Coordinates of C-alpha atoms in Angstrom, one line a residue:
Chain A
X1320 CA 2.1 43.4 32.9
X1321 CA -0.5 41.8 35.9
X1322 CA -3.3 41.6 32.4
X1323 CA -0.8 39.6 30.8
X1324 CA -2.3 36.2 32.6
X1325 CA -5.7 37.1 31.5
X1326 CA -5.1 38.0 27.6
X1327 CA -5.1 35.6 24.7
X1328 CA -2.1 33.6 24.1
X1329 CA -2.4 33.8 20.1
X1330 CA 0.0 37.4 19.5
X1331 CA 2.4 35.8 22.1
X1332 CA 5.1 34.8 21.2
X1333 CA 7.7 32.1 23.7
X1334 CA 11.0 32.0 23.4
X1335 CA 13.4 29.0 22.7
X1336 CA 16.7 28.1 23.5
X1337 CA 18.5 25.5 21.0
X1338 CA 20.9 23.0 22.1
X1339 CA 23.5 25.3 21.2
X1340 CA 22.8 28.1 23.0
X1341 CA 20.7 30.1 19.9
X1342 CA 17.5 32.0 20.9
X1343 CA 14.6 31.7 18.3
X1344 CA 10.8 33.5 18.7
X1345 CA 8.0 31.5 18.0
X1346 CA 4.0 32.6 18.0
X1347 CA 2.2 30.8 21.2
X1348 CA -0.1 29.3 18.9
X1349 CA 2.7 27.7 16.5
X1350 CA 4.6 25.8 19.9
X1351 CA 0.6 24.9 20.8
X1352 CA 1.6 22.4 17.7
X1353 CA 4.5 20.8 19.4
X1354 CA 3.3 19.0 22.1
X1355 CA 6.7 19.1 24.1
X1356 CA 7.2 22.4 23.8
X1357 CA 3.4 22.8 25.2
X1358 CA 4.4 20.5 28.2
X1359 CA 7.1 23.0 29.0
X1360 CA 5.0 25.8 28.4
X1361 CA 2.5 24.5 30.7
X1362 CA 5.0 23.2 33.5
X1363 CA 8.0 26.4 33.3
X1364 CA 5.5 28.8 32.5
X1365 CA 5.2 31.0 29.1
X1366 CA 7.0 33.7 30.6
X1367 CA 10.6 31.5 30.6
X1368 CA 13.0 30.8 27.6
X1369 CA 12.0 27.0 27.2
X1370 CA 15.2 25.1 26.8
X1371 CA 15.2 22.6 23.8
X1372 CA 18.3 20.7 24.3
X1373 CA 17.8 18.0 21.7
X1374 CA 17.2 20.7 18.9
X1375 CA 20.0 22.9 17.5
X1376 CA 19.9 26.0 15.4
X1377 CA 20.7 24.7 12.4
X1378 CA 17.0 22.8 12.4
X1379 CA 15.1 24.6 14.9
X1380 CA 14.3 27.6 12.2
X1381 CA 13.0 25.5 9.6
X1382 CA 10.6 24.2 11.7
X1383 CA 9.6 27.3 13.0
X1384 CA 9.2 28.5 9.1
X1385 CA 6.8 25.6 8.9
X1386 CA 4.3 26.2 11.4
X1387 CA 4.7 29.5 10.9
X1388 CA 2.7 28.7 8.0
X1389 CA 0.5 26.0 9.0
X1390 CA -1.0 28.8 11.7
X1391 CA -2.4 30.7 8.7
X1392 CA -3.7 27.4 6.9
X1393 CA -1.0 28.4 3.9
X1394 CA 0.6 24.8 4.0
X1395 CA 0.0 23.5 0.6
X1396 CA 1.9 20.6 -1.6
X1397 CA 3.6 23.2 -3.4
X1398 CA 5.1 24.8 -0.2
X1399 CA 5.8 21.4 1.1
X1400 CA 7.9 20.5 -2.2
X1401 CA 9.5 23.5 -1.7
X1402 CA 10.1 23.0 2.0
X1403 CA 12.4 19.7 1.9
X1404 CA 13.5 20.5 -2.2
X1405 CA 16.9 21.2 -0.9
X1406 CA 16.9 19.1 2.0
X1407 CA 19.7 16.1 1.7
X1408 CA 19.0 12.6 3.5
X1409 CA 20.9 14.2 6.8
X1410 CA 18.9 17.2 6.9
X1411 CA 15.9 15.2 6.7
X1412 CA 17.2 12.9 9.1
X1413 CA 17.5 15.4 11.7
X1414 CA 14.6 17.0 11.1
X1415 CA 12.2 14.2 11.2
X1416 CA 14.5 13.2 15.2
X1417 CA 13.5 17.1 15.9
X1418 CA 9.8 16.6 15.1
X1419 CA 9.4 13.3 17.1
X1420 CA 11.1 14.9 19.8
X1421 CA 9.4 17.9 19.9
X1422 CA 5.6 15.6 19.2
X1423 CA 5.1 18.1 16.4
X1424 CA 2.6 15.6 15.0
X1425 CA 1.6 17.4 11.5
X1426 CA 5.2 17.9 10.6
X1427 CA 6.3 14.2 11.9
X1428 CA 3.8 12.8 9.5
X1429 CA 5.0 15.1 6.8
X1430 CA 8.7 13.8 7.1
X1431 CA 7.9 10.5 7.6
X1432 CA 6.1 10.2 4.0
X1433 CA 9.0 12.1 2.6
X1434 CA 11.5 9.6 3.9
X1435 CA 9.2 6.9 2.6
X1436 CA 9.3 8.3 -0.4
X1437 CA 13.0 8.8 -0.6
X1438 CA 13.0 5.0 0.1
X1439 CA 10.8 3.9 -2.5
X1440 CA 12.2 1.5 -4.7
X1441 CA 15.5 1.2 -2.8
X1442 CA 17.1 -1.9 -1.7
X1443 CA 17.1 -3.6 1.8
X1444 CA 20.4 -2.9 1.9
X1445 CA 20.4 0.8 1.1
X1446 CA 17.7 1.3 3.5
X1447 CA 19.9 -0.5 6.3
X1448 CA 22.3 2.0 5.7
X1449 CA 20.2 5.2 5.8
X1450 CA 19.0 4.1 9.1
X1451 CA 22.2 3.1 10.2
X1452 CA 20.7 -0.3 11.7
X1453 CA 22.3 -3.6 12.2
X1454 CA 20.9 -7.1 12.2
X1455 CA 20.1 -7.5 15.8
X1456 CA 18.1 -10.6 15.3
X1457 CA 19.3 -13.9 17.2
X1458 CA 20.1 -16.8 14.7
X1459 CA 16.6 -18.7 15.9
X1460 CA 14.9 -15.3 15.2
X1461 CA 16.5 -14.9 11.7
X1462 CA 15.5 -19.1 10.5
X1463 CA 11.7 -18.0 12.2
X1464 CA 12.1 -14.9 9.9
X1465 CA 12.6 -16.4 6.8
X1466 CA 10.0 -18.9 7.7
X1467 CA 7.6 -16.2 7.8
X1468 CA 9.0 -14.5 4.5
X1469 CA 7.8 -17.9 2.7
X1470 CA 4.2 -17.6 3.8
X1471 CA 3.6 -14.1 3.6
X1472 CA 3.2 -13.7 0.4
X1473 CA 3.6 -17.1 -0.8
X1474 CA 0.8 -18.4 -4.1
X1475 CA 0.5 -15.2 -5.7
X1476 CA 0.6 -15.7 -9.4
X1477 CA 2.0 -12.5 -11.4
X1478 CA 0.2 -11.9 -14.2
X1479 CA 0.8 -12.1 -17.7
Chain B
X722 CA -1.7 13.9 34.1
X723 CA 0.0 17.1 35.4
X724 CA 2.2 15.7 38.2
X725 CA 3.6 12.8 34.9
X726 CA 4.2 16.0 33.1
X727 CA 6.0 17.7 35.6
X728 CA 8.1 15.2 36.3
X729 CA 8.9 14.5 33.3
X730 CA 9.9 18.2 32.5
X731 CA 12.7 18.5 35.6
X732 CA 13.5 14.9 34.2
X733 CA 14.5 16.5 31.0
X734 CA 16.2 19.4 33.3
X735 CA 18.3 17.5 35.1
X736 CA 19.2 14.5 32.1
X737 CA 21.1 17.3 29.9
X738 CA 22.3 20.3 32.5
X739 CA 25.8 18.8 31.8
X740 CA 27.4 19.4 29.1
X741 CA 26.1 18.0 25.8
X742 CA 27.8 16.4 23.3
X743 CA 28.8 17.7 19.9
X744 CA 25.7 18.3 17.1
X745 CA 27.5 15.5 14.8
X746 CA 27.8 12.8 17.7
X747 CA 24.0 12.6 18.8
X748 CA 24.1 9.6 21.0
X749 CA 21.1 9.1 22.7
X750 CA 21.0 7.3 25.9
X751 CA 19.4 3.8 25.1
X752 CA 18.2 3.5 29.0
X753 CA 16.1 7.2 28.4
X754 CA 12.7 6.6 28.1
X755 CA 10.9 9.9 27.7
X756 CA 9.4 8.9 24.5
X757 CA 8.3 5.9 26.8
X758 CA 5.8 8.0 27.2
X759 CA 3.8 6.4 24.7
X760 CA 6.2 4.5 23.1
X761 CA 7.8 1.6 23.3
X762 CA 11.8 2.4 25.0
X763 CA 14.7 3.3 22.9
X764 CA 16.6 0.3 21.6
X765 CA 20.1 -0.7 22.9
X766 CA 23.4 -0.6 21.7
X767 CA 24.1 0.5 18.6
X768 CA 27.2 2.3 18.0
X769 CA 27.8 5.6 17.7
X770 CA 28.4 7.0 13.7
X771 CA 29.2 9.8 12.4
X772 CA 26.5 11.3 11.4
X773 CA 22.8 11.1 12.7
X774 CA 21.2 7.6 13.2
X775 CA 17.7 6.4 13.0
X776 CA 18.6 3.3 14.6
X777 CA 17.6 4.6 18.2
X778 CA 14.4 5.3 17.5
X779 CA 11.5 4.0 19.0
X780 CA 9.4 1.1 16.9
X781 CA 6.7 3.5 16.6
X782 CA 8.6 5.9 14.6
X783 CA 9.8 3.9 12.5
X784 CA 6.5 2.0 12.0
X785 CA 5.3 5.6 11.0
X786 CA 7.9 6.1 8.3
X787 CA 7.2 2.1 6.6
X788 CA 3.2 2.9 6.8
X789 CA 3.8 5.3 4.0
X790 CA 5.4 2.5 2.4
X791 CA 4.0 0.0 0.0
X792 CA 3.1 -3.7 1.3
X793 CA 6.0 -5.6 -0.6
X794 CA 8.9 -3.2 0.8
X795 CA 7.4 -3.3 4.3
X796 CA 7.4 -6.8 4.4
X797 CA 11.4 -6.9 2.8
X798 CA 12.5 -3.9 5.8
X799 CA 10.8 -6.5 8.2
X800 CA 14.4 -8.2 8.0
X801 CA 16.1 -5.6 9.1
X802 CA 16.6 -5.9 12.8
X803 CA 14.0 -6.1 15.7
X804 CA 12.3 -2.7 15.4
X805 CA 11.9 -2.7 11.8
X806 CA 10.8 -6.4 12.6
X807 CA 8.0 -5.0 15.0
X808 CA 7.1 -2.2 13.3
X809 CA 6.6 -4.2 10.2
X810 CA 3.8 -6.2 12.2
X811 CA 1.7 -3.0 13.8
X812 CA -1.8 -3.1 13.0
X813 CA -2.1 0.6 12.2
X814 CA 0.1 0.0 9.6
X815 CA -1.4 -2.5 8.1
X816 CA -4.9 -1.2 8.6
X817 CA -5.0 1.8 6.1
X818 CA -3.7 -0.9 3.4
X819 CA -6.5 -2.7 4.4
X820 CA -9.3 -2.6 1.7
X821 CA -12.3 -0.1 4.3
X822 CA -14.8 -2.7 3.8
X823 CA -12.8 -6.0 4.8
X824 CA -15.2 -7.3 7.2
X825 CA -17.4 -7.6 4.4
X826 CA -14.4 -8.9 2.3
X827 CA -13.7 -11.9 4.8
X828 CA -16.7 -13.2 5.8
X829 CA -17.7 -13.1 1.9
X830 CA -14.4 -15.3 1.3
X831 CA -13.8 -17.2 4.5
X832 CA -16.0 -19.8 6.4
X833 CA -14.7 -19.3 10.0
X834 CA -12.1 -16.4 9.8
X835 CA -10.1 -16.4 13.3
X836 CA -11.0 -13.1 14.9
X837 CA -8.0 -12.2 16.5
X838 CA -5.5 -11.9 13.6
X839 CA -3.4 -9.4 13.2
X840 CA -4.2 -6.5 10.6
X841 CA -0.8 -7.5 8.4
X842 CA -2.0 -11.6 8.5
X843 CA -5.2 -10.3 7.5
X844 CA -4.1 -8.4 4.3
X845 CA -1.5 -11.4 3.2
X846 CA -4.7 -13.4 4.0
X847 CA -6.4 -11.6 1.5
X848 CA -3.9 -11.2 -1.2
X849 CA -3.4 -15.1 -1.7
X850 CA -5.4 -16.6 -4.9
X851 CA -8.9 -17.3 -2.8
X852 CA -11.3 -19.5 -4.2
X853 CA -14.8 -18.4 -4.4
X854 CA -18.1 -20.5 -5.7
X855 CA -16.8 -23.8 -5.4
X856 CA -13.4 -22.8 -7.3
X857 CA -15.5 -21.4 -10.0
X858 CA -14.3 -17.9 -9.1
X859 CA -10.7 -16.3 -7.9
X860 CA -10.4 -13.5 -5.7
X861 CA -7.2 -11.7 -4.0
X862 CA -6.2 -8.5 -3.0
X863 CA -3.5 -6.9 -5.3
X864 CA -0.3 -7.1 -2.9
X865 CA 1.4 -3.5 -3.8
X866 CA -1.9 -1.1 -4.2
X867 CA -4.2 -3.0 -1.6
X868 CA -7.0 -3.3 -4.6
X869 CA -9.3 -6.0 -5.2
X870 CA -9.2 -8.1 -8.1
X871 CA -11.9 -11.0 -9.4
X872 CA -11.4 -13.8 -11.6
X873 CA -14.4 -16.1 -13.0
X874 CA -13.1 -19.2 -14.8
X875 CA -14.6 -20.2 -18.4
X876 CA -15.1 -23.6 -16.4
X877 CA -18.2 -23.5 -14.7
X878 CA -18.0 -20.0 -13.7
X879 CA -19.0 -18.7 -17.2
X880 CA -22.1 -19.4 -18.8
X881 CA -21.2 -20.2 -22.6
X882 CA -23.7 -21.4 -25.5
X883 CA -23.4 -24.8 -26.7
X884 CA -20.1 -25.5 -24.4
X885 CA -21.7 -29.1 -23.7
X886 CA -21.3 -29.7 -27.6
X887 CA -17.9 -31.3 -27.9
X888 CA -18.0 -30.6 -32.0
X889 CA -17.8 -26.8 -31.0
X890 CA -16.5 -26.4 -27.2
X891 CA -13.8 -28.5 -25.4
X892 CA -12.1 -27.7 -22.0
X893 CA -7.9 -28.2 -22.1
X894 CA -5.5 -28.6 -19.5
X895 CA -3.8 -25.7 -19.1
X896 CA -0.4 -24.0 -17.1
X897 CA -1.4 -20.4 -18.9
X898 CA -4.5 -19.9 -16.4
X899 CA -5.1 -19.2 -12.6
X900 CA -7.5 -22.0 -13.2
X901 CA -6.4 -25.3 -14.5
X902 CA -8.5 -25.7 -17.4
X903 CA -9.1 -23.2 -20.3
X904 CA -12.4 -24.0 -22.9
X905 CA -11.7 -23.9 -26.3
X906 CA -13.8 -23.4 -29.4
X907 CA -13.5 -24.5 -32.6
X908 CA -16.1 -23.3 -34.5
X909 CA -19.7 -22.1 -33.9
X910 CA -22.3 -20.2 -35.7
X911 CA -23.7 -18.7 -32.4
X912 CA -20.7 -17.7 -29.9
X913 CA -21.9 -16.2 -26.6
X914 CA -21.0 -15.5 -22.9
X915 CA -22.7 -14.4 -19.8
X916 CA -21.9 -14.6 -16.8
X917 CA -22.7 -12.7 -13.2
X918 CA -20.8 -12.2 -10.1
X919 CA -22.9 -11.1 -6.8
X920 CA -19.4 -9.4 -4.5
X921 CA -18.8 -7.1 -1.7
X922 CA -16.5 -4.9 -4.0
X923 CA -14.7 -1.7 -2.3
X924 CA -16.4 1.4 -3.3
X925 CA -14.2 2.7 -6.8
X926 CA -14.7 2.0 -10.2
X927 CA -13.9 -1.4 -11.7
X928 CA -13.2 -2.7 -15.2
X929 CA -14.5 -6.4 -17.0
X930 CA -11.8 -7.6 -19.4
X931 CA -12.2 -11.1 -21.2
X932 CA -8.7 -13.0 -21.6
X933 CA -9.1 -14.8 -25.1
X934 CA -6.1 -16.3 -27.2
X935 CA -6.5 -16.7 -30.4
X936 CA -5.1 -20.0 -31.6
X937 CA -4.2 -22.8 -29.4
X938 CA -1.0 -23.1 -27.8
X939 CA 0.7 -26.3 -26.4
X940 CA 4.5 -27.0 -25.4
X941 CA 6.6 -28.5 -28.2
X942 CA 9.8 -29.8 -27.0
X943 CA 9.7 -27.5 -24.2
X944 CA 8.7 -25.0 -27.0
X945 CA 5.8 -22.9 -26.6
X946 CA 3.8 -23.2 -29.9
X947 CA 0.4 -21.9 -31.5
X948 CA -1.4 -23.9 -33.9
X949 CA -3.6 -21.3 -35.4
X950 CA -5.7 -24.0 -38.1
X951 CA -9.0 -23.3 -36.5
X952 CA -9.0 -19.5 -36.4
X953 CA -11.3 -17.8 -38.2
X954 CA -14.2 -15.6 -38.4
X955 CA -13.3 -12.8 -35.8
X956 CA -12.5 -10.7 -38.7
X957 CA -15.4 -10.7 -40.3
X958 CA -17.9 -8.8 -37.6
X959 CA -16.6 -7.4 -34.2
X960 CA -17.7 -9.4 -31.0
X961 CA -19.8 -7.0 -29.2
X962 CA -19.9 -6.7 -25.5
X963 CA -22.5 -5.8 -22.8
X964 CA -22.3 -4.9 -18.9
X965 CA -24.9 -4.5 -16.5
X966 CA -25.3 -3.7 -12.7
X967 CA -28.2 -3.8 -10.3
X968 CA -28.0 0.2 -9.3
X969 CA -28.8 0.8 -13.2
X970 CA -25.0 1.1 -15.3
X971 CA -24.9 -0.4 -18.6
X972 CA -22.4 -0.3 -20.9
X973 CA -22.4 -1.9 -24.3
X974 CA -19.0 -1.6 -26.5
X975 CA -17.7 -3.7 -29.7
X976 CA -14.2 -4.8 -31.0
X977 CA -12.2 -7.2 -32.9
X978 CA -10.2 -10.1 -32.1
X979 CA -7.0 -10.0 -33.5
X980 CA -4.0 -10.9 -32.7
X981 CA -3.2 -14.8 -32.5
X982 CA -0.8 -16.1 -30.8
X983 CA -0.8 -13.9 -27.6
X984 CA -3.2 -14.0 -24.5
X985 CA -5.0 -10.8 -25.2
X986 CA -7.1 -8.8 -22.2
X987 CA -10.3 -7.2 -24.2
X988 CA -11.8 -4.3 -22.3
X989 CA -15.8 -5.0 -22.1
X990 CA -16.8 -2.1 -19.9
X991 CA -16.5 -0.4 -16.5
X992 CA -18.9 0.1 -13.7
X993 CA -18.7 2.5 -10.6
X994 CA -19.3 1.0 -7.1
X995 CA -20.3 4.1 -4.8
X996 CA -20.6 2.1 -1.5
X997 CA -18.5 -1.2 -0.2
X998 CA -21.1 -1.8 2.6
X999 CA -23.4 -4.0 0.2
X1000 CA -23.2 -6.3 -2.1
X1001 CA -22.7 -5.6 -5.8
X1002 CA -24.5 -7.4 -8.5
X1003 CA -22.9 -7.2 -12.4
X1004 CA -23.8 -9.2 -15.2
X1005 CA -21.9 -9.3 -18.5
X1006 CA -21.9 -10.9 -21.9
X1007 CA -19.4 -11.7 -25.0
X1008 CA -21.4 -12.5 -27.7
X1009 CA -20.9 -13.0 -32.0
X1010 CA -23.9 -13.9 -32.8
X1011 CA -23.6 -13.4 -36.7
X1012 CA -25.0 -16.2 -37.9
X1013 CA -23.9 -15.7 -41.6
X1014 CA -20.4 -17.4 -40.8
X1015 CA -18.9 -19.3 -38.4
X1016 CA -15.8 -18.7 -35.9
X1017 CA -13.6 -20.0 -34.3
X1018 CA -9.8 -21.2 -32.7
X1019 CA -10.5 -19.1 -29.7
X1020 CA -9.2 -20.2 -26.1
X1021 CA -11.3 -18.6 -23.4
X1022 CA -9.4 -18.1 -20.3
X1023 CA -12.0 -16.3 -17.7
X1024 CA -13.3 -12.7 -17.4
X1025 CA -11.5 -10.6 -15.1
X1026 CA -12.6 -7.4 -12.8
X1027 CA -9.5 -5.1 -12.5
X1028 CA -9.6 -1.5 -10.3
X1029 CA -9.4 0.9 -13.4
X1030 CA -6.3 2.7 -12.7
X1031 CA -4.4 -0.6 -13.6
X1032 CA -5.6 0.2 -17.4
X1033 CA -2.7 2.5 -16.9
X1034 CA -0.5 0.9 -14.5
X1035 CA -0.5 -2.8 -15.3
X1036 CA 1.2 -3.3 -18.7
X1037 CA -0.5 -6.6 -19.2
X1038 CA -3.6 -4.7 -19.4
X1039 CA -2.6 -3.0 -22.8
X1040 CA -6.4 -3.2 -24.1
X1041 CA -7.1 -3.4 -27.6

């Protein structure tokens, strides 16, 4: 136990708790990848069950599957089309809040091209509705905006 | 760095030691700033729904999901409230539309650009109609893909045999141009064009196209019409064409005109530029210089330099 301190961390593996109460295993070199998981590792020790309170069960082990596979390089586009196939807007939803939360960077990226892509094509309003936003904009604000609108992209002929 | 982080970790601690609420009612507190960290704070008040919200988060998040978006939709989500507002103008988002060699781009284009614009003024910057060579040239950034695109007018920017001779060339007044005139010929035994453009282009591979209408085309009570009396000759020989550039490509091809009536984009060549840090010199010619017959009824608009991927994506680029 007293060589533990000295070894490598890369066949260790931390433990983390979900919001829900749910334990999960996860190589020392895969949490290296989330940057708020490292921070706890670093602060509690890699000894302690890291508490996760903002990630539940239901995402935690997909995330886990991917960097399960990103520590042994395998992340191609075909596991990546296969990784969010089956995902619905929710699931991606949640996934992409877990990944910012957790600062796992390579992932965030991921989802956030795959929600842009979802989005491509889609209307204002559909996209104000995925994000669940309302118009928060002051009624100087929205006259200033649509002055803006008019410039920005204003003398451009479409060709024929 | 390590007292921040450890602060921040029994911050966490303490925050969400009581009870939390339910997975499907994720409410996060709008006054929590551990993403603060770097980002900007949570925004305020929006109400709790059903089911998980993006609306909380931060403007750099959501500036990370529009940069994988294309120019015209991030500019519509920039209505959308405050953080879609703000994400909408962050300069990393607008710097990998950004053609890589833009520097090169604005001081070719502009006489005193203002230094401190922001990345998104510069691209809309770039995408408006710019005039180059005393209006003698056109040159914009395509809005959706972030190419660059090149127009040289038949007026002045073209070099075309005989066009001083008003029995074979006139220029008309046109509203089927990006520039207002078009020239027209009505007959000539020796039809050629050359012209050269000396541009900072972005490394890729580019294609010429001439835009020729056979016929000429006016408005007839608000009708558009062709009168097609002075066309002839094109089917005889095919007009050959000719591109050069000043790292060594040449590409010669042929074709025929046909098709009066309709503006028509004929495809003269492409040419490959490998590096967008210098200058790129191209000089290309129409000619049908047959001398057996004559031709003529031919409206030349301008030659054009398209990316060559929008051979495929542009249907207006259907070459013959």
């Amino acid at each position: 136990m007293a060589q533990e301190a000295s070894s490598s961390t890369s066949s260790k593996t931390i433990s983390l708790k979900t919001g829900d109460g749910e334990i999960f295993e996860i190589e020392a070199s895969a949490a290296k990848q989330m940057k708020t998981v490292q921070r706890l590792i670093d602060d509690l020790g890699d000894d302690i069950t890291i508490p996760l309170h903002n990630v539940f069960s239901k995402e935690l082990p997909k995330i886990i599957e991917y960097y399960k596979k990103d520590i042994t390089g395998e992340i191609t586009k075909d596991f990546e089309a296969e990784f969010v196939k089956d995902l619905n807007d929710d699931e991606v939803k949640v996934l992409f809040l877990a990944a910012n939360y957790l600062d796992a960077n390579k992932l965030f990226e991921f989802l956030s091209q795959n929600i842009a892509d979802r989005l491509e094509s889609k209307s204002v309003e559909y996209v104000r509705k995925y994000f669940g936003v309302e118009n928060d904009f002051t009624p100087e604000e929205e006259s200033k905006l649509r002055e803006e609108r008019a410039w920005s992209f204003r003398g451009i002929k479409e060709d024929e | 760095m390590y007292n921040f982080h450890f602060i921040s970790s029994l911050f966490y601690e303490t925050l969400f030691t009581f009870p939390f609420p339910s997975f499907n009612n994720l409410n996060f507190n709008p006054n929590f700033n551990f993403m603060g960290l770097r980002f900007s704070s949570f925004l305020s008040n929006s109400t709790v729904s059903s089911g998980p919200t993006l609306g909380e988060l931060p403007e750099s998040c959501v500036a990370s999901i529009i940069a994988y978006m294309d120019p015209p939709q991030i500019c519509q989500l920039a209505t959308l409230n405050r953080a879609f507002r703000a994400a909408s103008s962050a300069d990393f988002v607008w710097e990998s539309k950004l053609p890589p060699n833009y520097h090169l781009l604005l001081a070719k284009i502009f006489q005193d650009f203002p230094i401190n614009l922001g990345k998104r003024d510069i691209y809309t910057s770039l995408c408006r109609l710019n005039s180059l060579d005393g209006g003698t040239k056109k040159v914009w950034v395509d809005k959706g893909t972030g190419k660059l695109c090149l127009a040289i007018s038949s007026s002045k920017g073209l070099s075309i045999t005989g066009v001083d001779d008003r029995r074979y060339w006139n220029y008309i007044i046109t509203e089927e141009s990006r520039f207002s005139t078009v020239a027209y010929l009505q007959h000539t035994w020796w039809f050629e064009v050359d012209g050269e453009i000396d541009f900072p282009f972005p490394a890729g591979t580019y294609s010429l196209f001439f835009r020729i209408h056979l016929g000429r085309a006016y408005k007839r009570f608000g009708r558009r019409v062709c009168n097609t009396e002075h066309v002839h000759g094109w089917d005889k020989k095919p007009v050959q064409f000719q591109l050069w550039t000043s790292d060594g490509q040449y590409v010669a091809s042929q074709c025929f005109l046909k098709e009066p009536g309709n503006w028509t984009f004929y495809h003269a060549g492409d040419f490959t530029v490998e590096d967008g840090n210098s200058s790129t010199k191209v000089k290309f010619s129409m000619t049908q210089i047959d001398c057996t017959h004559t031709k003529g009824g031919l409206c030349l608009d301008s030659a054009f330099i398209y990316p060559s991927e929008f051979k495929k994506s542009k249907a207006f680029l259907n070459c013959s």
